[in-house]
């Protein structure tokens, strides 16, 4: 569509029209390949047996809302962060607290365990992401060795180490995500494209992969190339903030949890939303999701204090779990899939598994 | 009647509301249906003792209605959702400060829209003081202060000692207005006012549903909408309706932004997409393959440590002796071998026995470079170049000429991705050649067939 020779007001108008035309065309292309619903194909999949989840560990010790948690690769340790500024490292298996750090800020909204198990990262209203090496000496003051790595211009909403202790990927209320070199604090790559706060991110699980997905208050989920900083794919079917994104274990798809009270599955190869997990009776926002090891189950924590377990393929809810006395803010399946942990505004964390028999 | 709120429009035409508003609207839709004359909950006036209890319905009525009308499967879920709606103050038990729903004959009443949370109330402590003070002036048994309220009043009297006279006057004025009201109307309004305070100053130990997620709170603070004072002179419960203010409009896109968008959409249109049927089959196949490894679906063997407190399965994982199930997984794809440390070692061992390990060693070395601090990268890149790609390299690998040229360039100004093209090429080779040979090798087959050694024979 030629825009030459038009006045600048006209240019804006025609550019807008062109952009809109292309966007509609993209939607049409995506629709064309939608020859069947996932649920229909999944009818031939074996039905799941009844799930009997049991809370096996309750971690008490935070003085205020638990906002975030992460598992250590050793499958038993957990780091959690709270509104009161405390970050605690637990051996969830024994429920012992192994380390505690007091951050110089309240609302520590993000925390992550390093792959080696020897450090943790956290941040929140201080707009930073800091790394604390974990000392074997229990008496040592962890805060003394603290390293400031990431600097954003608004709150830190999420952080994760990449496949080593040396790089951290962060998401922020300033609308950007960024990759940092831990040792020097150098910004390695920044990712611009969200038009509002970035609330969540997840790294693709592949050994060869170089991508991550982020979700924001602009209702968009964006897939990024770590190397080029480019937004390579985008999905915008949610009706409100996307609070959490998690990759499907194969890396070909990802799930999202949103304030519109739905969770959705997006497939990267089909380039569209392929399933939506919702119910009339679920009206509160979903805060956090994670897949079981095979990707068949999706655990989702909600602002109505419950956890709903969804059959990813058939689209049905297979269990609803009560127990928390306030919002579920964070939920992660352990690295070997033997249990999952949920953190809540009721100041506790609960580790649950599938009961035997 | 629910008021519509005129807010900014999103690009897809749906009204743009803050996350909290979305939930309030949904609850209010349910309330509207509950209050529907034909299909709603029957509201009645109950005769009790010497007086009437106006405008009530029972807890069971609510539960039954929810199960019938909201697609709720069981009573537990209905009670949970109902309790949440009560905790947000949309209906309340008339004789209890604690806002929960009980599936019995307990009486509940609807809250008046004036007090709905969607009006963004942020009542001040001075208001609470006026309210508690007013309660002490009214000689009704049902209005007697609870212990926690009496404590709050005492605290507020200390805090506002200087302006207590003013607070007292306001309380008096309120009490005067209340006395003039019709008896029945007064009962209803008193209970609704009390329920409002039960939401904003909950009983100690109860959840405060007005707490907000700080990430979202800045979008809720609309100064026109937020109502701070409940008892200001201009506020009359009966006549005031919820205000609506349009949200600020989003900034219009600039020319540059629009050009970027056009380029982006154009690029996306070129993408190769798979048919849904293919994608669905792939998702099904993946979960089917891994379902036996999923502890939530297939019981683990040995037992799940969280169930039996026996950590054997973790110890076995950490040991160098891979179990049969673990070895089986390596055949699912090259990624499984590469992400398992023992798998990598076995793969490397096999290739070394064939004197063809340079590809894997190169791949591993490049992965390692990407994990190092940026400071170490230039040195490492040089080392890798010398070992694998330079002329006369001891572990020379074969890459296509295009990748080789590109890499030669990259190495001159070495970054973490200097070997990206070469690594991609080598990975494809490994996947189609070395990996398939490994899986078919006798070394691998032996590991796969290995009888599971009895637990007691493992050295601890």
mmCIF file of N, CA and C in Angstrom, chain B residues 349-391:
data_model
loop_
_atom_site.group_PDB
_atom_site.id
_atom_site.type_symbol
_atom_site.label_atom_id
_atom_site.label_comp_id
_atom_site.label_asym_id
_atom_site.label_seq_id
_atom_site.Cartn_x
_atom_site.Cartn_y
_atom_site.Cartn_z
ATOM 1 N N UNK B 349 31.946 -41.619 26.009
ATOM 2 C CA UNK B 349 32.758 -42.826 26.127
ATOM 3 C C UNK B 349 32.643 -43.667 24.858
ATOM 4 N N UNK B 350 31.404 -43.800 24.385
ATOM 5 C CA UNK B 350 31.171 -44.599 23.178
ATOM 6 C C UNK B 350 31.891 -43.979 21.987
ATOM 7 N N UNK B 351 31.762 -42.661 21.828
ATOM 8 C CA UNK B 351 32.383 -41.999 20.685
ATOM 9 C C UNK B 351 33.900 -42.079 20.758
ATOM 10 N N UNK B 352 34.432 -41.980 21.982
ATOM 11 C CA UNK B 352 35.880 -42.082 22.137
ATOM 12 C C UNK B 352 36.375 -43.461 21.716
ATOM 13 N N UNK B 353 35.552 -44.474 22.028
ATOM 14 C CA UNK B 353 35.947 -45.825 21.632
ATOM 15 C C UNK B 353 35.983 -45.943 20.113
ATOM 16 N N UNK B 354 35.259 -45.072 19.439
ATOM 17 C CA UNK B 354 35.230 -45.100 17.963
ATOM 18 C C UNK B 354 36.163 -44.049 17.383
ATOM 19 N N UNK B 355 36.870 -43.334 18.249
ATOM 20 C CA UNK B 355 37.770 -42.257 17.822
ATOM 21 C C UNK B 355 37.017 -41.202 17.015
ATOM 22 N N UNK B 356 35.774 -40.927 17.417
ATOM 23 C CA UNK B 356 35.003 -39.905 16.703
ATOM 24 C C UNK B 356 34.315 -38.956 17.680
ATOM 25 N N UNK B 357 35.029 -38.611 18.758
ATOM 26 C CA UNK B 357 34.387 -37.813 19.806
ATOM 27 C C UNK B 357 34.531 -36.315 19.618
ATOM 28 N N UNK B 358 35.250 -35.874 18.580
ATOM 29 C CA UNK B 358 35.533 -34.430 18.502
ATOM 30 C C UNK B 358 34.258 -33.599 18.330
ATOM 31 N N UNK B 359 33.254 -34.130 17.598
ATOM 32 C CA UNK B 359 32.013 -33.362 17.411
ATOM 33 C C UNK B 359 31.337 -33.082 18.743
ATOM 34 N N UNK B 360 31.180 -34.144 19.538
ATOM 35 C CA UNK B 360 30.524 -33.976 20.836
ATOM 36 C C UNK B 360 31.346 -33.081 21.759
ATOM 37 N N UNK B 361 32.643 -33.252 21.716
ATOM 38 C CA UNK B 361 33.489 -32.442 22.608
ATOM 39 C C UNK B 361 33.412 -30.974 22.206
ATOM 40 N N UNK B 362 33.342 -30.732 20.903
ATOM 41 C CA UNK B 362 33.190 -29.352 20.431
ATOM 42 C C UNK B 362 31.861 -28.787 20.930
ATOM 43 N N UNK B 363 30.798 -29.551 20.714
ATOM 44 C CA UNK B 363 29.467 -29.097 21.117
ATOM 45 C C UNK B 363 29.442 -28.779 22.604
ATOM 46 N N UNK B 364 30.008 -29.675 23.428
ATOM 47 C CA UNK B 364 30.029 -29.471 24.877
ATOM 48 C C UNK B 364 30.842 -28.242 25.251
ATOM 49 N N UNK B 365 31.960 -28.061 24.553
ATOM 50 C CA UNK B 365 32.820 -26.917 24.860
ATOM 51 C C UNK B 365 32.109 -25.604 24.549
ATOM 52 N N UNK B 366 31.380 -25.570 23.428
ATOM 53 C CA UNK B 366 30.665 -24.341 23.067
ATOM 54 C C UNK B 366 29.547 -24.059 24.066
ATOM 55 N N UNK B 367 28.859 -25.106 24.526
ATOM 56 C CA UNK B 367 27.834 -24.930 25.554
ATOM 57 C C UNK B 367 28.455 -24.341 26.792
ATOM 58 N N UNK B 368 29.648 -24.823 27.123
ATOM 59 C CA UNK B 368 30.330 -24.370 28.325
ATOM 60 C C UNK B 368 30.676 -22.880 28.238
ATOM 61 N N UNK B 369 31.134 -22.453 27.064
ATOM 62 C CA UNK B 369 31.489 -21.040 26.885
ATOM 63 C C UNK B 369 30.310 -20.131 27.205
ATOM 64 N N UNK B 370 29.126 -20.559 26.770
ATOM 65 C CA UNK B 370 27.932 -19.734 26.985
ATOM 66 C C UNK B 370 27.567 -19.642 28.460
ATOM 67 N N UNK B 371 28.125 -20.572 29.250
ATOM 68 C CA UNK B 371 27.791 -20.566 30.675
ATOM 69 C C UNK B 371 28.799 -19.786 31.506
ATOM 70 N N UNK B 372 29.907 -19.368 30.892
ATOM 71 C CA UNK B 372 30.961 -18.722 31.672
ATOM 72 C C UNK B 372 30.698 -17.226 31.812
ATOM 73 N N UNK B 373 31.358 -16.590 32.791
ATOM 74 C CA UNK B 373 31.265 -15.129 32.888
ATOM 75 C C UNK B 373 31.811 -14.497 31.616
ATOM 76 N N UNK B 374 31.270 -13.346 31.266
ATOM 77 C CA UNK B 374 31.593 -12.705 29.991
ATOM 78 C C UNK B 374 33.090 -12.406 29.885
ATOM 79 N N UNK B 375 33.714 -12.177 31.013
ATOM 80 C CA UNK B 375 35.133 -11.863 31.080
ATOM 81 C C UNK B 375 35.990 -12.988 30.492
ATOM 82 N N UNK B 376 35.523 -14.240 30.685
ATOM 83 C CA UNK B 376 36.328 -15.395 30.250
ATOM 84 C C UNK B 376 36.110 -15.755 28.797
ATOM 85 N N UNK B 377 35.102 -15.174 28.185
ATOM 86 C CA UNK B 377 34.703 -15.622 26.846
ATOM 87 C C UNK B 377 35.801 -15.500 25.790
ATOM 88 N N UNK B 378 36.462 -14.345 25.642
ATOM 89 C CA UNK B 378 37.469 -14.242 24.568
ATOM 90 C C UNK B 378 38.528 -15.339 24.643
ATOM 91 N N UNK B 379 39.052 -15.608 25.852
ATOM 92 C CA UNK B 379 40.079 -16.642 25.990
ATOM 93 C C UNK B 379 39.540 -18.012 25.579
ATOM 94 N N UNK B 380 38.350 -18.334 26.092
ATOM 95 C CA UNK B 380 37.760 -19.647 25.803
ATOM 96 C C UNK B 380 37.514 -19.827 24.320
ATOM 97 N N UNK B 381 37.030 -18.752 23.686
ATOM 98 C CA UNK B 381 36.750 -18.854 22.246
ATOM 99 C C UNK B 381 38.038 -19.192 21.496
ATOM 100 N N UNK B 382 39.112 -18.547 21.869
ATOM 101 C CA UNK B 382 40.404 -18.827 21.233
ATOM 102 C C UNK B 382 40.812 -20.280 21.436
ATOM 103 N N UNK B 383 40.616 -20.743 22.678
ATOM 104 C CA UNK B 383 40.997 -22.136 22.986
ATOM 105 C C UNK B 383 40.228 -23.115 22.121
ATOM 106 N N UNK B 384 38.915 -22.854 21.996
ATOM 107 C CA UNK B 384 38.083 -23.758 21.192
ATOM 108 C C UNK B 384 38.508 -23.700 19.731
ATOM 109 N N UNK B 385 38.763 -22.493 19.261
ATOM 110 C CA UNK B 385 39.195 -22.338 17.870
ATOM 111 C C UNK B 385 40.447 -23.162 17.617
ATOM 112 N N UNK B 386 41.418 -23.031 18.496
ATOM 113 C CA UNK B 386 42.690 -23.744 18.336
ATOM 114 C C UNK B 386 42.489 -25.256 18.358
ATOM 115 N N UNK B 387 41.646 -25.711 19.276
ATOM 116 C CA UNK B 387 41.470 -27.149 19.469
ATOM 117 C C UNK B 387 40.692 -27.811 18.344
ATOM 118 N N UNK B 388 39.665 -27.088 17.815
ATOM 119 C CA UNK B 388 38.733 -27.755 16.911
ATOM 120 C C UNK B 388 38.707 -27.219 15.482
ATOM 121 N N UNK B 389 39.060 -25.969 15.277
ATOM 122 C CA UNK B 389 38.790 -25.390 13.947
ATOM 123 C C UNK B 389 39.991 -24.829 13.216
ATOM 124 N N UNK B 390 41.003 -24.426 13.966
ATOM 125 C CA UNK B 390 42.168 -23.827 13.301
ATOM 126 C C UNK B 390 42.818 -24.869 12.399
ATOM 127 N N UNK B 391 43.614 -24.412 11.446
ATOM 128 C CA UNK B 391 44.294 -25.396 10.586
ATOM 129 C C UNK B 391 45.294 -26.144 11.448
#
